[in-house]
Amino acid sequence: MSYGVFADFYDGLTLNVDYARRASYIAVLFAKLGHNMGLTLDLACGTGSLTLELAKMGVDVYGVDGSEEMLSVASEKAFEQNIDTLFLCQKMQELDLYGTIDTCVCSLDSINHLTDRDDVRKTFAKVSLFMNKGGYFLFDVNTVYKHEKVLADNTFVYDTDDVFCVWQNSLRENNTVDIDLTFFIPDGEVYSRYDESFSERAYTTDELTEMLNEAGFEVQAVYGDMGFFPPKEKDERIVFVAKKI
């Protein structure tokens, strides 16, 4: 999906995400591996929050996302923070870079937005194609547990000064959750309504490992989110660390 009006309010609705801490976690993880991040791609970078935090840490990073609206916000933030970085508008499964990369990060369940296994395979293959041998691909995903027990058929409400958002989920086959967003945006004494929809699919660890292997990666570790220990049964997000072989 392109994320129309959602792009305008994405940052305000994800204030719980500590991007600086996530960037530090990534840096520490690669330091533990003895890996120099080198030229780094932030895949499905959204509004560029993680991209910019990595850039502030001195990482040579650029971002790719399939949404022009999201990238417009990212570019504006980069300009405001006086950070010179590149943003490209491309779908993950159609990645076409100008050269090779040493590291790829893909955060906040972006892989889950690929509800077709073939699109996941294509994405992994594209990342592998443009990655130097010995490079690393780090991404996180929502777990099957989260889709079945947390998102499921539940409804969530977000009320901020800028928007009132109703988030409705519908769980269907293949651990896929259909998500309907309704935004009510204040305009004086009245509200304007906007609706957007998308889906996310949860894949098992075995499924993702198999697809990574097919693309020429070897899984080095699977961690609980923001940690360095194996996932627990009720973890809602897990991190994959894969090496190009």
PDB file of N, CA, C and O in Angstrom, residues 3 6-20 22 45-50 70 77 108-109 158 160 163 165 167 181 198 237:
ATOM      1  N   TYR A   3       0.195   4.157   1.743  1.00  0.00           N
ATOM      2  CA  TYR A   3       0.077   4.937   2.968  1.00  0.00           C
ATOM      3  C   TYR A   3      -0.183   6.396   2.632  1.00  0.00           C
ATOM      4  O   TYR A   3       0.733   7.208   2.598  1.00  0.00           O
ATOM      5  N   PHE A   6      -2.186   8.073   6.297  1.00  0.00           N
ATOM      6  CA  PHE A   6      -1.473   7.432   7.401  1.00  0.00           C
ATOM      7  C   PHE A   6      -0.065   8.009   7.541  1.00  0.00           C
ATOM      8  O   PHE A   6       0.469   8.128   8.645  1.00  0.00           O
ATOM      9  N   ALA A   7       0.565   8.377   6.411  1.00  0.00           N
ATOM     10  CA  ALA A   7       1.919   8.919   6.454  1.00  0.00           C
ATOM     11  C   ALA A   7       1.990  10.190   7.287  1.00  0.00           C
ATOM     12  O   ALA A   7       2.986  10.453   7.971  1.00  0.00           O
ATOM     13  N   ASP A   8       0.925  11.001   7.241  1.00  0.00           N
ATOM     14  CA  ASP A   8       0.920  12.269   7.968  1.00  0.00           C
ATOM     15  C   ASP A   8       0.893  12.072   9.478  1.00  0.00           C
ATOM     16  O   ASP A   8       1.318  12.949  10.229  1.00  0.00           O
ATOM     17  N   PHE A   9       0.364  10.923   9.922  1.00  0.00           N
ATOM     18  CA  PHE A   9       0.183  10.715  11.351  1.00  0.00           C
ATOM     19  C   PHE A   9       0.975   9.519  11.887  1.00  0.00           C
ATOM     20  O   PHE A   9       0.880   9.206  13.068  1.00  0.00           O
ATOM     21  N   TYR A  10       1.757   8.886  11.015  1.00  0.00           N
ATOM     22  CA  TYR A  10       2.482   7.681  11.418  1.00  0.00           C
ATOM     23  C   TYR A  10       3.382   7.940  12.625  1.00  0.00           C
ATOM     24  O   TYR A  10       3.375   7.186  13.598  1.00  0.00           O
ATOM     25  N   ASP A  11       4.164   9.010  12.571  1.00  0.00           N
ATOM     26  CA  ASP A  11       5.102   9.282  13.665  1.00  0.00           C
ATOM     27  C   ASP A  11       4.364   9.542  14.972  1.00  0.00           C
ATOM     28  O   ASP A  11       4.782   9.079  16.041  1.00  0.00           O
ATOM     29  N   GLY A  12       3.252  10.273  14.894  1.00  0.00           N
ATOM     30  CA  GLY A  12       2.491  10.571  16.099  1.00  0.00           C
ATOM     31  C   GLY A  12       1.831   9.358  16.710  1.00  0.00           C
ATOM     32  O   GLY A  12       1.618   9.294  17.926  1.00  0.00           O
ATOM     33  N   LEU A  13       1.528   8.354  15.874  1.00  0.00           N
ATOM     34  CA  LEU A  13       0.881   7.138  16.359  1.00  0.00           C
ATOM     35  C   LEU A  13       1.889   6.060  16.766  1.00  0.00           C
ATOM     36  O   LEU A  13       1.495   5.005  17.240  1.00  0.00           O
ATOM     37  N   THR A  14       3.169   6.335  16.563  1.00  0.00           N
ATOM     38  CA  THR A  14       4.207   5.356  16.938  1.00  0.00           C
ATOM     39  C   THR A  14       5.220   5.993  17.892  1.00  0.00           C
ATOM     40  O   THR A  14       6.414   5.680  17.847  1.00  0.00           O
ATOM     41  N   LEU A  15       4.730   6.860  18.755  1.00  0.00           N
ATOM     42  CA  LEU A  15       5.609   7.521  19.714  1.00  0.00           C
ATOM     43  C   LEU A  15       6.230   6.530  20.697  1.00  0.00           C
ATOM     44  O   LEU A  15       7.222   6.835  21.355  1.00  0.00           O
ATOM     45  N   ASN A  16       5.621   5.343  20.802  1.00  0.00           N
ATOM     46  CA  ASN A  16       6.155   4.329  21.714  1.00  0.00           C
ATOM     47  C   ASN A  16       7.427   3.683  21.180  1.00  0.00           C
ATOM     48  O   ASN A  16       8.118   2.968  21.902  1.00  0.00           O
ATOM     49  N   VAL A  17       7.754   3.923  19.923  1.00  0.00           N
ATOM     50  CA  VAL A  17       8.951   3.333  19.325  1.00  0.00           C
ATOM     51  C   VAL A  17      10.147   4.240  19.594  1.00  0.00           C
ATOM     52  O   VAL A  17      10.167   5.401  19.179  1.00  0.00           O
ATOM     53  N   ASP A  18      11.148   3.710  20.285  1.00  0.00           N
ATOM     54  CA  ASP A  18      12.363   4.456  20.586  1.00  0.00           C
ATOM     55  C   ASP A  18      13.388   4.164  19.491  1.00  0.00           C
ATOM     56  O   ASP A  18      14.162   3.205  19.577  1.00  0.00           O
ATOM     57  N   TYR A  19      13.389   5.003  18.462  1.00  0.00           N
ATOM     58  CA  TYR A  19      14.254   4.739  17.311  1.00  0.00           C
ATOM     59  C   TYR A  19      15.733   4.885  17.665  1.00  0.00           C
ATOM     60  O   TYR A  19      16.574   4.158  17.123  1.00  0.00           O
ATOM     61  N   ALA A  20      16.061   5.816  18.555  1.00  0.00           N
ATOM     62  CA  ALA A  20      17.456   5.980  18.949  1.00  0.00           C
ATOM     63  C   ALA A  20      17.955   4.715  19.649  1.00  0.00           C
ATOM     64  O   ALA A  20      19.077   4.249  19.407  1.00  0.00           O
ATOM     65  N   ARG A  22      16.706   1.723  19.240  1.00  0.00           N
ATOM     66  CA  ARG A  22      16.754   0.644  18.252  1.00  0.00           C
ATOM     67  C   ARG A  22      18.011   0.754  17.393  1.00  0.00           C
ATOM     68  O   ARG A  22      18.647  -0.249  17.064  1.00  0.00           O
ATOM     69  N   CYS A  45      11.918   1.912   4.867  1.00  0.00           N
ATOM     70  CA  CYS A  45      12.320   2.868   5.891  1.00  0.00           C
ATOM     71  C   CYS A  45      11.187   3.745   6.401  1.00  0.00           C
ATOM     72  O   CYS A  45      11.351   4.459   7.397  1.00  0.00           O
ATOM     73  N   GLY A  46      10.044   3.741   5.721  1.00  0.00           N
ATOM     74  CA  GLY A  46       8.915   4.546   6.175  1.00  0.00           C
ATOM     75  C   GLY A  46       9.248   6.022   6.211  1.00  0.00           C
ATOM     76  O   GLY A  46       9.762   6.585   5.242  1.00  0.00           O
ATOM     77  N   THR A  47       8.994   6.671   7.346  1.00  0.00           N
ATOM     78  CA  THR A  47       9.256   8.103   7.475  1.00  0.00           C
ATOM     79  C   THR A  47      10.704   8.401   7.846  1.00  0.00           C
ATOM     80  O   THR A  47      11.025   9.525   8.216  1.00  0.00           O
ATOM     81  N   GLY A  48      11.564   7.398   7.765  1.00  0.00           N
ATOM     82  CA  GLY A  48      12.993   7.622   7.889  1.00  0.00           C
ATOM     83  C   GLY A  48      13.530   7.800   9.296  1.00  0.00           C
ATOM     84  O   GLY A  48      14.702   8.167   9.463  1.00  0.00           O
ATOM     85  N   SER A  49      12.732   7.512  10.303  1.00  0.00           N
ATOM     86  CA  SER A  49      13.187   7.751  11.680  1.00  0.00           C
ATOM     87  C   SER A  49      14.429   6.937  12.024  1.00  0.00           C
ATOM     88  O   SER A  49      15.394   7.461  12.595  1.00  0.00           O
ATOM     89  N   LEU A  50      14.424   5.635  11.686  1.00  0.00           N
ATOM     90  CA  LEU A  50      15.586   4.802  11.978  1.00  0.00           C
ATOM     91  C   LEU A  50      16.760   5.193  11.087  1.00  0.00           C
ATOM     92  O   LEU A  50      17.912   5.237  11.549  1.00  0.00           O
ATOM     93  N   MET A  70       5.256   8.439   2.555  1.00  0.00           N
ATOM     94  CA  MET A  70       6.171   8.219   3.662  1.00  0.00           C
ATOM     95  C   MET A  70       7.527   8.880   3.388  1.00  0.00           C
ATOM     96  O   MET A  70       8.120   9.525   4.269  1.00  0.00           O
ATOM     97  N   LYS A  77      12.013  15.535   7.209  1.00  0.00           N
ATOM     98  CA  LYS A  77      12.694  15.370   8.496  1.00  0.00           C
ATOM     99  C   LYS A  77      14.209  15.464   8.326  1.00  0.00           C
ATOM    100  O   LYS A  77      14.911  16.071   9.154  1.00  0.00           O
ATOM    101  N   LEU A 108      10.552  -2.981  12.258  1.00  0.00           N
ATOM    102  CA  LEU A 108       9.145  -2.774  12.616  1.00  0.00           C
ATOM    103  C   LEU A 108       8.185  -3.523  11.697  1.00  0.00           C
ATOM    104  O   LEU A 108       7.307  -2.937  11.068  1.00  0.00           O
ATOM    105  N   ASP A 109       8.363  -4.812  11.636  1.00  0.00           N
ATOM    106  CA  ASP A 109       7.490  -5.771  10.951  1.00  0.00           C
ATOM    107  C   ASP A 109       7.197  -5.456   9.487  1.00  0.00           C
ATOM    108  O   ASP A 109       6.156  -5.847   8.961  1.00  0.00           O
ATOM    109  N   TYR A 158      -6.728   5.183  19.013  1.00  0.00           N
ATOM    110  CA  TYR A 158      -5.656   6.131  19.307  1.00  0.00           C
ATOM    111  C   TYR A 158      -6.242   7.541  19.234  1.00  0.00           C
ATOM    112  O   TYR A 158      -6.846   7.919  18.222  1.00  0.00           O
ATOM    113  N   THR A 160      -5.110  11.440  19.688  1.00  0.00           N
ATOM    114  CA  THR A 160      -4.076  12.452  19.886  1.00  0.00           C
ATOM    115  C   THR A 160      -4.679  13.826  19.591  1.00  0.00           C
ATOM    116  O   THR A 160      -5.838  13.943  19.187  1.00  0.00           O
ATOM    117  N   VAL A 163      -5.323  13.727  15.640  1.00  0.00           N
ATOM    118  CA  VAL A 163      -6.166  12.754  14.951  1.00  0.00           C
ATOM    119  C   VAL A 163      -6.796  11.790  15.944  1.00  0.00           C
ATOM    120  O   VAL A 163      -6.226  11.509  17.006  1.00  0.00           O
ATOM    121  N   CYS A 165      -7.987   7.918  15.740  1.00  0.00           N
ATOM    122  CA  CYS A 165      -7.809   6.779  14.824  1.00  0.00           C
ATOM    123  C   CYS A 165      -8.401   5.518  15.430  1.00  0.00           C
ATOM    124  O   CYS A 165      -8.119   5.181  16.582  1.00  0.00           O
ATOM    125  N   TRP A 167      -8.433   1.476  14.829  1.00  0.00           N
ATOM    126  CA  TRP A 167      -7.647   0.420  14.165  1.00  0.00           C
ATOM    127  C   TRP A 167      -8.381  -0.893  14.393  1.00  0.00           C
ATOM    128  O   TRP A 167      -8.438  -1.396  15.501  1.00  0.00           O
ATOM    129  N   LEU A 181      -8.052   1.030   8.945  1.00  0.00           N
ATOM    130  CA  LEU A 181      -7.803   2.244   9.720  1.00  0.00           C
ATOM    131  C   LEU A 181      -8.817   3.309   9.339  1.00  0.00           C
ATOM    132  O   LEU A 181      -9.039   3.561   8.152  1.00  0.00           O
ATOM    133  N   PHE A 198      -4.835  -2.333   4.952  1.00  0.00           N
ATOM    134  CA  PHE A 198      -3.709  -3.144   4.518  1.00  0.00           C
ATOM    135  C   PHE A 198      -3.739  -4.452   5.302  1.00  0.00           C
ATOM    136  O   PHE A 198      -4.587  -4.649   6.180  1.00  0.00           O
ATOM    137  N   ARG A 237       7.555  -9.877  18.875  1.00  0.00           N
ATOM    138  CA  ARG A 237       8.424  -9.516  17.762  1.00  0.00           C
ATOM    139  C   ARG A 237       9.760 -10.204  17.967  1.00  0.00           C
ATOM    140  O   ARG A 237      10.265 -10.283  19.079  1.00  0.00           O
TER     141      ARG A 237
END
